[in-house]
Amino acid sequence: MTNRINSSRTRAGRWQGVVLGLCLLCLAGCASLPGMVEIPAKEQERLIQECREMLARQQSCHCCLDAQATVSFSSIWQKGTLNGYLQAMAPSYLKFLAVNPLGQTMAIFVTDGDFFRYVPVLETKQYEGKVTGTTYAKYAPPGFLPEHGFYWLIGRLYPGRIRILDVTRDRQGDGYWFAISYGNGTKSLVLYDEKQGVLRRHIVMNDQDEKIFNVLYDEYTAGDCPLPGKVTVTALVHNSTMEIRLADWLDAPTFTMDDFTYDAPPSFDRVVVQ
């Protein structure tokens, strides 16, 4: 098993806002709707077929991610940049370890899509709770599903029955907009880059067509299963922006569920978050 995180030393910590922003990956926001141009039915059919072929290819893509991560966070409350390591596994497993310039651990976050645990090392505390709790829900807008967190991170649509409602051309020439629905009370607008076969943007809207979630994907890797090297989440309501930059990818890392667990030393205070 390839694992760069568990070998790091556990020490000091701050920048909780950045870590929490990453772990939630879901800042509630309001993004302006993009300009769209109608296209002929035959062109729609061709693009829908291309999209379905892309989704089929992704079924065979690797299950895991292991990369160096730089997370920048800016809001009306605080801002900062944090370096560390990010590991993820389909469908919902995530681990982020923040380190200082000496390589000492500042904070640890793990989740399996059901429970989460956050350890700011200098505070000698361990916060834990369910992602369905009120604290998590305070930050996660409707439409973000923690049980599919891996797919949000890597710029793909999560598995399930997808209904394509419409296809239009982006007015700025950046690709094609697919209006899709999973039948869960929300619908999405996803910007499809036909040349590279990737998603460039994902906007989630509620049943009243209100924008509740917005993510941009850029700087994709090459290959049959490209991954975004830059993920940007904006939250205009809170005047907040979070940017995740990924680099130094490990080739085909392998994890198990046990790799996404962490228990702080017995001397740490346990805080159960509702």
PDB file of C-alpha atoms in Angstrom, residues 50-51 53-55 155 191-200 224-226:
ATOM      1  CA  GLU A  50     -20.083  11.610 -26.297  1.00  0.00           C
ATOM      2  CA  CYS A  51     -20.998  12.379 -22.700  1.00  0.00           C
ATOM      3  CA  GLU A  53     -19.087   7.419 -23.587  1.00  0.00           C
ATOM      4  CA  MET A  54     -17.033   9.648 -21.252  1.00  0.00           C
ATOM      5  CA  LEU A  55     -18.997   8.408 -18.247  1.00  0.00           C
ATOM      6  CA  GLY A 155     -14.293  16.705 -11.409  1.00  0.00           C
ATOM      7  CA  LEU A 191     -19.646  22.555 -18.569  1.00  0.00           C
ATOM      8  CA  TYR A 192     -18.259  19.842 -20.852  1.00  0.00           C
ATOM      9  CA  ASP A 193     -14.955  20.425 -22.657  1.00  0.00           C
ATOM     10  CA  GLU A 194     -15.385  18.372 -25.818  1.00  0.00           C
ATOM     11  CA  LYS A 195     -11.737  18.630 -26.897  1.00  0.00           C
ATOM     12  CA  GLN A 196     -10.311  17.190 -23.681  1.00  0.00           C
ATOM     13  CA  GLY A 197     -13.345  15.173 -22.610  1.00  0.00           C
ATOM     14  CA  VAL A 198     -13.540  16.673 -19.093  1.00  0.00           C
ATOM     15  CA  LEU A 199     -15.839  18.829 -16.978  1.00  0.00           C
ATOM     16  CA  ARG A 200     -14.788  22.458 -16.473  1.00  0.00           C
ATOM     17  CA  ASP A 224      -7.155   8.489 -20.366  1.00  0.00           C
ATOM     18  CA  CYS A 225      -8.312   9.450 -16.862  1.00  0.00           C
ATOM     19  CA  PRO A 226      -7.373  13.134 -16.445  1.00  0.00           C
TER      20      PRO A 226
END
